[in-house]
Short mmCIF file of C-alpha atoms and ligand atoms in Angstrom, two decimals:
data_model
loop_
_atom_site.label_atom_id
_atom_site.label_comp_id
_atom_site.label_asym_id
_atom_site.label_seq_id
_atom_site.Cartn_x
_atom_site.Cartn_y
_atom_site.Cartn_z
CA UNK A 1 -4.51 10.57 24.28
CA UNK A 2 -3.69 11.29 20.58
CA UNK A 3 0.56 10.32 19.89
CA UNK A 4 1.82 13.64 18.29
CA UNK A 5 4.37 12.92 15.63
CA UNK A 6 7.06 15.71 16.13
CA UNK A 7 9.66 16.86 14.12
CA UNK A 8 12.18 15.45 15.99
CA UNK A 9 10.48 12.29 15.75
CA UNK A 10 10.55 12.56 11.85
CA UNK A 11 13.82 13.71 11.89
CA UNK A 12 14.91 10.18 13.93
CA UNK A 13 13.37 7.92 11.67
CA UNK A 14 14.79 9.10 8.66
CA UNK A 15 18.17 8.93 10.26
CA UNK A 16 17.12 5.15 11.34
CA UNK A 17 16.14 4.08 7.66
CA UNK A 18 19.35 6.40 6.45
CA UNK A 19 21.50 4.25 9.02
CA UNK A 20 19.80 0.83 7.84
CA UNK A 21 18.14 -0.25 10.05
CA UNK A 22 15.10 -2.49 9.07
CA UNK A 23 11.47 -0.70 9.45
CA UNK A 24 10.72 -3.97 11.91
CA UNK A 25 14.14 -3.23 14.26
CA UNK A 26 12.12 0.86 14.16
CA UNK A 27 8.74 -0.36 14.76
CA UNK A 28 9.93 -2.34 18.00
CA UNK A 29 12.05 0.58 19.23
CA UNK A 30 8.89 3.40 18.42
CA UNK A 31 7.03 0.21 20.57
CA UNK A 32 9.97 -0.13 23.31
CA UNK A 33 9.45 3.54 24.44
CA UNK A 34 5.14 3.79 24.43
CA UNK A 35 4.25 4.26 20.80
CA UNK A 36 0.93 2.60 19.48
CA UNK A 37 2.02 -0.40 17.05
CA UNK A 38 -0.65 1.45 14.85
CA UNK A 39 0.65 5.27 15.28
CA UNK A 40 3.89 4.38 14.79
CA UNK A 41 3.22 2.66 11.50
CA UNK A 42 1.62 5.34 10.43
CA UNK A 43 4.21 7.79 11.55
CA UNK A 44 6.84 5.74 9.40
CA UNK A 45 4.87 5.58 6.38
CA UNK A 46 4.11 9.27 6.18
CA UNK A 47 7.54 9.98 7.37
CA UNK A 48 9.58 8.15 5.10
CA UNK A 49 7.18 8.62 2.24
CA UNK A 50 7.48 12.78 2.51
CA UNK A 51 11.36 11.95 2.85
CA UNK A 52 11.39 10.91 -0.32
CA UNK A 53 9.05 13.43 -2.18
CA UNK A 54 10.87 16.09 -0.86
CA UNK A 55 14.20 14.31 -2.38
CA UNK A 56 12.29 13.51 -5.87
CA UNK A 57 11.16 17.56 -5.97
CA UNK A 58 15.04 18.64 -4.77
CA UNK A 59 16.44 16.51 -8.22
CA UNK A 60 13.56 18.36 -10.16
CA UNK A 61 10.71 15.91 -10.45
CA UNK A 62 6.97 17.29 -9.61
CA UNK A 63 5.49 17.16 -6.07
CA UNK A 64 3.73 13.58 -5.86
CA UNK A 65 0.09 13.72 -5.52
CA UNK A 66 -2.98 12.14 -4.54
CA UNK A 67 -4.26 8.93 -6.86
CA UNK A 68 -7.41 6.75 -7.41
CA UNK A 69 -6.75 3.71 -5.34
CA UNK A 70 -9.06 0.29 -4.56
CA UNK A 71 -9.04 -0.92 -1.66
CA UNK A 72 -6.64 -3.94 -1.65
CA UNK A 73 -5.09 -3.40 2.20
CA UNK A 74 -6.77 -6.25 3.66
CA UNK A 75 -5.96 -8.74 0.15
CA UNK A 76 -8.92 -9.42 0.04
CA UNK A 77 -9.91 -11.80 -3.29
CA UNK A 78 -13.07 -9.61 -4.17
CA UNK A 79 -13.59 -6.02 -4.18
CA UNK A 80 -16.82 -4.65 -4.24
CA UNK A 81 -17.51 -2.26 -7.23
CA UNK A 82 -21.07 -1.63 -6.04
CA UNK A 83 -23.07 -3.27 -8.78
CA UNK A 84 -20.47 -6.14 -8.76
CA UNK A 85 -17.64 -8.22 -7.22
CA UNK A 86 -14.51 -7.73 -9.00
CA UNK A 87 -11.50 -10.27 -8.22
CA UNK A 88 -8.42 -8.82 -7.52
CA UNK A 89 -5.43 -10.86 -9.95
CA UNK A 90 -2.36 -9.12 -9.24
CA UNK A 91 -1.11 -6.32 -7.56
CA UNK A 92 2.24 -4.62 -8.31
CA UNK A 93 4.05 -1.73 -6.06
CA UNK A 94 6.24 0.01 -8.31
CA UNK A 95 4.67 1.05 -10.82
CA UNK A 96 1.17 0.79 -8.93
CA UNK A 97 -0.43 -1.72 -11.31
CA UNK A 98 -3.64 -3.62 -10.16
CA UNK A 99 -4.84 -6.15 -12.63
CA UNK A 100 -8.67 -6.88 -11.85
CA UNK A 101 -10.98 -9.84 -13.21
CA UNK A 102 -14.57 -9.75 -14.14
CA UNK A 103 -15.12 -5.94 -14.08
CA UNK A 104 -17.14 -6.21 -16.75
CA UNK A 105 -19.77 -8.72 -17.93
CA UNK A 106 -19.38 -10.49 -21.60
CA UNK A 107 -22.99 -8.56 -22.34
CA UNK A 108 -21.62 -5.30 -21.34
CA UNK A 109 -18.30 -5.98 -23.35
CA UNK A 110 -20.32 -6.66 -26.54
CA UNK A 111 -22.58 -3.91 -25.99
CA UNK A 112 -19.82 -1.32 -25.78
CA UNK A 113 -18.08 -2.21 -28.88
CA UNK A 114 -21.12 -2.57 -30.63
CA UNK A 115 -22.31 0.94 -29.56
CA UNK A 116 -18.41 1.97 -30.17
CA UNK A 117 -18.29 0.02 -33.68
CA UNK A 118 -20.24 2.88 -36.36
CA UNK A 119 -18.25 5.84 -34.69
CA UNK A 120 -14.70 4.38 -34.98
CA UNK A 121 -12.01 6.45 -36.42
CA UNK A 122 -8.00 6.51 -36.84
CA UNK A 123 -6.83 7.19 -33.33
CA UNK A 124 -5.79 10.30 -32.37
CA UNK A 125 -3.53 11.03 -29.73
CA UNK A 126 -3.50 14.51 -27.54
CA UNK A 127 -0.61 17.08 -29.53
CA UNK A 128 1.94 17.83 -26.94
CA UNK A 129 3.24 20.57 -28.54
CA UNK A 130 -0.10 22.72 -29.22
CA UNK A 131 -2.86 20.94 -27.09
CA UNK A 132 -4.97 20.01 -29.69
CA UNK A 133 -5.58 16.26 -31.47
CA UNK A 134 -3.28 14.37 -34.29
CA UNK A 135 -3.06 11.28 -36.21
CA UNK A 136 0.39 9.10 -34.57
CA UNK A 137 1.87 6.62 -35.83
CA UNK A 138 2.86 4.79 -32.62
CA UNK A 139 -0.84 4.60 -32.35
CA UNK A 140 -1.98 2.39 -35.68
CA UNK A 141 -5.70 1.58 -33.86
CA UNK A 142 -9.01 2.71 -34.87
CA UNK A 143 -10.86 4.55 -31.87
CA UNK A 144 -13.88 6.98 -30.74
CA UNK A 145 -14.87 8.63 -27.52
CA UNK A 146 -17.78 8.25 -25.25
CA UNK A 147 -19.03 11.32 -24.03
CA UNK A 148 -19.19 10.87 -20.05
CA UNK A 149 -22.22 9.77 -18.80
CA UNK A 150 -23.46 9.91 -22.61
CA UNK A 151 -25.83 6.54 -21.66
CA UNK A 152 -26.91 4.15 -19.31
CA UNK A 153 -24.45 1.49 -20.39
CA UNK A 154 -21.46 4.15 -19.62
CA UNK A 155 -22.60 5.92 -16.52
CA UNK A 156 -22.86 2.42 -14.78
CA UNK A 157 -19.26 1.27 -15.80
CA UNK A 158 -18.39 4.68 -14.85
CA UNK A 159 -20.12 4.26 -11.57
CA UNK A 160 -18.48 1.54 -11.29
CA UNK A 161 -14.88 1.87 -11.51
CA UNK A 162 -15.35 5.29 -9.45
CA UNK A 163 -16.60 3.18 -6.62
CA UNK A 164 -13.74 0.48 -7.79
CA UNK A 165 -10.71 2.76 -7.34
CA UNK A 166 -12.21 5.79 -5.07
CA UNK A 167 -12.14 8.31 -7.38
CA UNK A 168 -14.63 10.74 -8.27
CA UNK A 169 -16.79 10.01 -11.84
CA UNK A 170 -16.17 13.66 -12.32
CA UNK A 171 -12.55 13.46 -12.40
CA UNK A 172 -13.28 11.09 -14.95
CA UNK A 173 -12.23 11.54 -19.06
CA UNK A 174 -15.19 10.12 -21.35
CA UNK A 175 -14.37 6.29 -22.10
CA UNK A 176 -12.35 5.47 -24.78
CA UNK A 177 -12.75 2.76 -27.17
CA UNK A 178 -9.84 1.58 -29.06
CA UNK A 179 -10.25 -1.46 -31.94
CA UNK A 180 -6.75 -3.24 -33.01
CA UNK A 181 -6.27 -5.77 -36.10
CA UNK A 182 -3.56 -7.89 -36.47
CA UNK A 183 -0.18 -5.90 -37.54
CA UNK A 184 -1.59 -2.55 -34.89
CA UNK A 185 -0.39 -2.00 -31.70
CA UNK A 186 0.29 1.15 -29.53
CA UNK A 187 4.25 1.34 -28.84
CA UNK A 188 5.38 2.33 -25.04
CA UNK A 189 4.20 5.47 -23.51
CA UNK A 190 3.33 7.46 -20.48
CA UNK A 191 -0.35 8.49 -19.88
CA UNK A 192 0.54 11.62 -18.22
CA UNK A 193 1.02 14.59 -20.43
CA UNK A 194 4.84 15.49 -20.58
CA UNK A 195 5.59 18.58 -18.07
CA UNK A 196 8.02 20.18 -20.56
CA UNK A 197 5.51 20.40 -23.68
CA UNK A 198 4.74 23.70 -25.06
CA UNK A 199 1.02 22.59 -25.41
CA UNK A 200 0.58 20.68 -22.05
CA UNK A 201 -0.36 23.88 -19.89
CA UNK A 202 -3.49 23.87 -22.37
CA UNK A 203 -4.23 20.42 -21.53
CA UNK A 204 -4.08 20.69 -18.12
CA UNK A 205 -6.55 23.23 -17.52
CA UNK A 206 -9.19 20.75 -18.26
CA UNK A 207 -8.49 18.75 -14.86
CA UNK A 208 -5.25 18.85 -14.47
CA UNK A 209 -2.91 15.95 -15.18
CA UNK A 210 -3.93 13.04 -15.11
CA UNK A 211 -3.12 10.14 -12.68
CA UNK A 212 -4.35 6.71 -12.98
CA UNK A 213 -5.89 4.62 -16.25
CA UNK A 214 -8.30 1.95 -16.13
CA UNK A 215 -7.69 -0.21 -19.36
CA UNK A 216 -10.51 -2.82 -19.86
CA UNK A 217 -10.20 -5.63 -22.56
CA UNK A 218 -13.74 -6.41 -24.84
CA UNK A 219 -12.66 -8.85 -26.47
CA UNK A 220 -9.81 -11.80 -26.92
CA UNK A 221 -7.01 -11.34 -29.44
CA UNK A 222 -6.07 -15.38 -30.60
CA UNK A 223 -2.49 -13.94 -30.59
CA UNK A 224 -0.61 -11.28 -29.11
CA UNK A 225 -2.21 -7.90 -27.81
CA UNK A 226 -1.20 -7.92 -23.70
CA UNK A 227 -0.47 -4.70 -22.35
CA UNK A 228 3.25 -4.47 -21.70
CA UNK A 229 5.20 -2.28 -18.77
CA UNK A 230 9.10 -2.25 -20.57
CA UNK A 231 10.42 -0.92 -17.30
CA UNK A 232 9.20 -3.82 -15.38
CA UNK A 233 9.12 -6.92 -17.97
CA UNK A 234 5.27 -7.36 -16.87
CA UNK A 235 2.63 -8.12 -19.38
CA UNK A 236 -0.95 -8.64 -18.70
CA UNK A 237 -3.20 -10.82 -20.84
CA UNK A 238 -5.83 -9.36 -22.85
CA UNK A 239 -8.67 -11.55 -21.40
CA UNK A 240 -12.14 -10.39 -21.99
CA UNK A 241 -14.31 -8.10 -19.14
CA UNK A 242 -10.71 -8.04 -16.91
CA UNK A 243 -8.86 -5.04 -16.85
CA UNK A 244 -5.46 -3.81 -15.83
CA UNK A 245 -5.56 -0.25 -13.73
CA UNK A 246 -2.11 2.01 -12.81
CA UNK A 247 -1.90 4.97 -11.33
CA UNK A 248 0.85 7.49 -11.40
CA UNK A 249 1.26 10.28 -8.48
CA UNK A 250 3.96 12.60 -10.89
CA UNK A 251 4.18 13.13 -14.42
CA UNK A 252 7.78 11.30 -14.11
CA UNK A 253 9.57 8.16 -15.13
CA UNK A 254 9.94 7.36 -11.69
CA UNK A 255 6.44 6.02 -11.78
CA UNK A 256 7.69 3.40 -13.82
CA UNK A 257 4.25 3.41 -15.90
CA UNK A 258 5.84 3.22 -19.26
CA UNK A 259 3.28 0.88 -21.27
CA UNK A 260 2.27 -0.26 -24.57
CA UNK A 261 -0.26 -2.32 -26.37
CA UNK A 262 1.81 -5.08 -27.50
CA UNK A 263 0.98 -5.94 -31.52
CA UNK A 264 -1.99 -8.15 -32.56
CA UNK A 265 -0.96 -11.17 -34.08
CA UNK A 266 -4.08 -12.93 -35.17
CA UNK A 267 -7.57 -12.24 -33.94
CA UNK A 268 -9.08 -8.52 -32.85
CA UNK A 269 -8.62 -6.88 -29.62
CA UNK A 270 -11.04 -4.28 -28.33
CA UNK A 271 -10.41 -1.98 -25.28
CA UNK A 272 -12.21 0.61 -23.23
CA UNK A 273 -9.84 2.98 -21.36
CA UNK A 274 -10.55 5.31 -18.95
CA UNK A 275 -8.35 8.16 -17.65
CA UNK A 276 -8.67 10.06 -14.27
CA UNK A 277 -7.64 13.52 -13.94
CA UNK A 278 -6.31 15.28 -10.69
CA UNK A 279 -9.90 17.38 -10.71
CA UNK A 280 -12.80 17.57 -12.40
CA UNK A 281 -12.67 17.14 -16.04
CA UNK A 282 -15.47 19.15 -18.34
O1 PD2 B 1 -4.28 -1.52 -25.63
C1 PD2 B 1 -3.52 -1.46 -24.68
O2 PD2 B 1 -3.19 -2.48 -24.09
C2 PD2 B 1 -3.03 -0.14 -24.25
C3 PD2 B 1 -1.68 0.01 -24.07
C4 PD2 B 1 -1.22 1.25 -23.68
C5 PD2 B 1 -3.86 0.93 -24.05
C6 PD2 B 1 -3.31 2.14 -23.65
N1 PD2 B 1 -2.01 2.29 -23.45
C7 PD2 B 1 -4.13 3.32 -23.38
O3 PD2 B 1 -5.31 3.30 -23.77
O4 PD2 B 1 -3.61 4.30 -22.78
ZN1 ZN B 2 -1.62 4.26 -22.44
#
């Protein structure tokens, strides 16, 4: 027999955690009285977790939504990315920052910047306020796209971190390949486009917004370079073929994703970054 989670039953254990009590003392009771250790997990998860979207939405923020996510429940040193075994370094909550080692190979970080190297350009970030592209100057780095899927070397990292963080390669935004020099660096941001920009409504119709970024690192700054989350005091080391991915299920400070690129101080750094959208992006 399947445990039905009621309303009433909802309505109790918010009134537990809302009284204090500690989600062991309501796992035992939920146990006391016939519930399934695993059920009533479950039921307090999605039960206290809907509590508090529906309390984020009533203040004004946007409806939390589904995110890419690997599959660190069983902390487990290895995940397998399909083609490879990628270590799992650290793993934050809030924000949802998972830093990974050894996603890609040394060859396959000197064969993307190579490919990257004769079609760099001055960065340009996405224009909140139409939609289209500009020059920033929070963003000094020299960059270009990949198309997705534009050549072998691509559609197998692609592959790759799709399998990594179970998320479709469709939802996927064509790698991007940043270079900085010593003196660049991109200041603190969000990755999600801003809700209350005139041009994001243009921007979203290619995929909607987009919740999680994969940021891979090519190559070793001597100096300086780690990617920094302000909101946190966490900053993760630029080593070569690791990467650091976070997700974020509303375009909201509340994620707690604010990050920058932290400035070069001697040596080169040279990123890949991939964003995933809600939906398909084309
Ligand atoms: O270069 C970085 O560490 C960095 C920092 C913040 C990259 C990005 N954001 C990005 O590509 O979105
Ligand atoms: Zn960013």
């Amino acid at each position: 027999m399947t445990q039905q989670i009621t309303p009433e039953l909802r309505k109790w254990i918010v009134e537990q955690a809302q009284a204090g009590h500690s989600a062991e003392s309501v796992l035992q009771s939920m146990k006391d009285s016939g519930w399934e250790e695993e059920v009533a997990i479950d039921a307090m998860e999605t039960t206290l977790r809907g509590h508090l979207d529906e309390q984020a939405v009533a203040q004004g923020q946007p409806p939390a939504v589904p995110v890419p996510e690997p599959d660190v429940g069983d902390s487990s040193l290895y995940l397998d990315a399909g083609d490879r075994q990628v270590a799992v370094l650290s793993v934050m909550a809030l924000p949802r920052v998972i830093v990974l080692g050894g996603l890609l190979s040394d060859e396959e970080c000197d064969a993307l910047i190579a490919a990257a190297k004769p079609r760099m350009q001055r960065s340009l970030t996405v224009a909140t306020k139409t939609g289209g592209e500009e020059v920033n100057d929070d963003r000094t780095s020299q960059g270009m796209f990949f198309q997705r899927g534009e050549n072998d070397l691509v559609k197998k990292i692609e592959a790759r971190i799709a399998r990594l963080v179970r998320w479709p390669v469709e939802n996927g935004e064509g790698i991007q390949v940043l270079q900085y020099v010593p003196g660049t660096e991109y200041k603190p941001h969000y990755d999600y486009f801003a809700p209350d920009e005139p041009g994001t409504p243009t921007i979203l119709k290619r995929g909607g917004q987009r919740v999680g970024t994969v940021v891979m690192y090519l190559s070793e700054p001597e100096k300086g370079g780690g990617t920094t989350f302000p909101a946190v005091h966490l900053e993760v080391a630029p080593k070569r073929g690791n990467a650091v991915f976070f997700s974020y299920d509303r375009a909201d400070p509340s994620t707690k994703t604010l990050h920058g690129g932290a400035p070069v101080i001697a040596g080169e750094k040279w990123i890949a970054t991939k964003w995933l959208r809600e939906r398909e992006f084309r």
